[in-house]
Coordinates of C-alpha atoms in Angstrom, one line a residue:
X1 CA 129.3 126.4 109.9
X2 CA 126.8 123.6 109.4
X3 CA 127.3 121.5 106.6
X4 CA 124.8 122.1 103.4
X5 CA 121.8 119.3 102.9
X6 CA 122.6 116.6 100.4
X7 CA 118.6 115.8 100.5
X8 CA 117.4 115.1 97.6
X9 CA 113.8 115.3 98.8
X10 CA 111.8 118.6 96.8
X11 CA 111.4 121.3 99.0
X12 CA 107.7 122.2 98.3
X13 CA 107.3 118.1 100.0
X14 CA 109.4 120.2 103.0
X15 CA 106.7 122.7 103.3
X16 CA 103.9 120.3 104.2
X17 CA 105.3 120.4 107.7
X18 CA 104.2 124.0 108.2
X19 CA 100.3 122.9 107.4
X20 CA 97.7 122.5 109.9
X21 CA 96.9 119.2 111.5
X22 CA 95.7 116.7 109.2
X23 CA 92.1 114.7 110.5
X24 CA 91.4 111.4 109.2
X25 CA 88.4 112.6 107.4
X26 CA 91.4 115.0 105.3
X27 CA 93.1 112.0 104.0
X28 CA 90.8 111.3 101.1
X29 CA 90.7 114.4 99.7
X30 CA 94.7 114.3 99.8
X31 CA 94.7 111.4 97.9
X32 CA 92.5 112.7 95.3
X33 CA 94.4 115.5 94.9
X34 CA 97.5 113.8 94.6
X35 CA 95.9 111.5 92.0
X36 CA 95.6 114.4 89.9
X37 CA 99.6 114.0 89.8
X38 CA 100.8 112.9 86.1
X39 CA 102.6 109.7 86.5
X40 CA 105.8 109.9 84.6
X41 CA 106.2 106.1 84.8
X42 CA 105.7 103.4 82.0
X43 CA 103.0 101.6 82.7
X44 CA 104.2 98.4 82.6
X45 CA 105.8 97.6 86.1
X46 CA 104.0 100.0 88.3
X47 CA 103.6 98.2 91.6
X48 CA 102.6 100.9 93.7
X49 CA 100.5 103.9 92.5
X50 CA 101.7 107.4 92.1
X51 CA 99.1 108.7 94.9
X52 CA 100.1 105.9 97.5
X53 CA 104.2 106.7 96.8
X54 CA 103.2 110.2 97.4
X55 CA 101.4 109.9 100.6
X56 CA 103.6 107.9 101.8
X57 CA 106.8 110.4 101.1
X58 CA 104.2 113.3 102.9
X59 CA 103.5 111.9 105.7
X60 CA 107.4 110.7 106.3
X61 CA 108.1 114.2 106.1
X62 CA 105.3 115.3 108.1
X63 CA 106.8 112.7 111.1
X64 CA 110.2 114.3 110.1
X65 CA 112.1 112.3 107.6
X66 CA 114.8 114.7 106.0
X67 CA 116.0 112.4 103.0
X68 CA 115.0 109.7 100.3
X69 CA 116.4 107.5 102.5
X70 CA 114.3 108.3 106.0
X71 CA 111.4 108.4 103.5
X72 CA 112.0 105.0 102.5
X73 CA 112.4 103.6 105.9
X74 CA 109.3 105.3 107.4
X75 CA 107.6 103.6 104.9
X76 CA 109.1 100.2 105.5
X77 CA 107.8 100.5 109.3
X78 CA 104.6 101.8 108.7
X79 CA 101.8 99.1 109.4
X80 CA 100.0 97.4 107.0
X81 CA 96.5 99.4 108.1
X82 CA 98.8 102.6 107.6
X83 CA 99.9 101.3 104.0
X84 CA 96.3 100.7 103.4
X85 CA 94.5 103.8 104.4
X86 CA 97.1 105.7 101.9
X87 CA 96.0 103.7 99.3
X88 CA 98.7 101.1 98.9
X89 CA 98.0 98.1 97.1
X90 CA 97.1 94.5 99.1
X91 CA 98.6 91.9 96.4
X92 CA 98.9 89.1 98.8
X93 CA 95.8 89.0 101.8
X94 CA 97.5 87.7 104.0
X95 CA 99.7 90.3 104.5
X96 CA 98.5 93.3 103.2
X97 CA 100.3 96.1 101.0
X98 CA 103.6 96.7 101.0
X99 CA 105.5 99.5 101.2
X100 CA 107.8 100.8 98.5
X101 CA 111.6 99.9 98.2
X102 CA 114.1 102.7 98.7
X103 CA 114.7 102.8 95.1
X104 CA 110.9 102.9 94.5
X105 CA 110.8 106.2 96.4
X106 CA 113.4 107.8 95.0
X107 CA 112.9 107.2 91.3
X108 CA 109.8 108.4 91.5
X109 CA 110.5 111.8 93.9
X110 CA 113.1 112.4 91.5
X111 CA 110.8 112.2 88.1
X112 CA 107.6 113.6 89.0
X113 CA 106.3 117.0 87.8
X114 CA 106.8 119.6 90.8
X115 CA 104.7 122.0 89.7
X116 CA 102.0 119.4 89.3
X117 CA 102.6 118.2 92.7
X118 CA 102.9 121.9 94.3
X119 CA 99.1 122.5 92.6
X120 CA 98.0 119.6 93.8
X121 CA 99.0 120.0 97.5
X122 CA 98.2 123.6 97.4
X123 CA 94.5 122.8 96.2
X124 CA 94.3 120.7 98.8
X125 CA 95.4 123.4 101.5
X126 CA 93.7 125.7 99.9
X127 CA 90.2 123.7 100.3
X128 CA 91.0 122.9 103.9
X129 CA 91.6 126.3 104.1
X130 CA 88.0 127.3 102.7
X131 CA 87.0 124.8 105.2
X132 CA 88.3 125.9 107.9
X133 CA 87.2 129.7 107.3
X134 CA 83.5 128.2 106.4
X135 CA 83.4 126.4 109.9
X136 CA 84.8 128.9 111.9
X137 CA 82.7 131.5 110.2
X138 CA 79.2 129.3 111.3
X139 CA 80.3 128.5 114.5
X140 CA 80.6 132.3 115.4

């Protein structure tokens, strides 16, 4: 008998990998909606915003990360035009943003508002949804 998951990673973040492709031209919208995410966090000492963490931890997941810690490090290797185009902050130009410690990551999986996050992800399914069904329907 397999053993149980110790991830710690929410499940409705586990879901996104049953969604339809994502296009380049989806990836605004996703952070919008995932700026609609209350951040639980002082503000004092935010480095990296609530949106960017979250993108980050999705599309980890989507590539196939199973915990905080696979989250973390799919971050850590994602290039600096990848950091970018989720939205990550470029404090130093010469380099570019940086990715979120391990720590970073988890704190924040660990405090958001799930319910907040679910809406927001599922309005943005829902509108690529509408989308989609709007597209196919002229193309017919």
């Amino acid at each position: 008998m397999p053993a149980c998951s110790s991830s710690l990673i929410p499940r409705f973040l586990a879901q996104l990998t049953d969604a339809a492709s994502t296009a380049p031209d989806d990836l605004p919208s996703l952070l919008t909606c995932l700026a609609q995410v209350p951040d639980p966090r002082r503000h004092q000492g935010r480095r990296h915003p609530l949106a960017f963490v979250l993108s980050l931890a999705a599309c980890a997941v989507l590539a196939g990360a199973k915990s905080l810690a696979a989250i973390a490090e799919w971050a850590a290797d994602a290039p600096p035009h990848v950091l970018a185009r989720l939205g990550g902050p470029c404090r130093e130009p010469d380099r570019g943003p940086i990715a979120p410690a391990e720590a970073t990551v988890r704190r924040v999986l660990q405090c958001i508002d799930g319910d907040a996050l679910d809406r927001a992800v599922g309005s943005w399914l829902a509108e690529r949804e509408r989308t989609a069904v709007t597209d196919f329907g002229s193309s017919g």
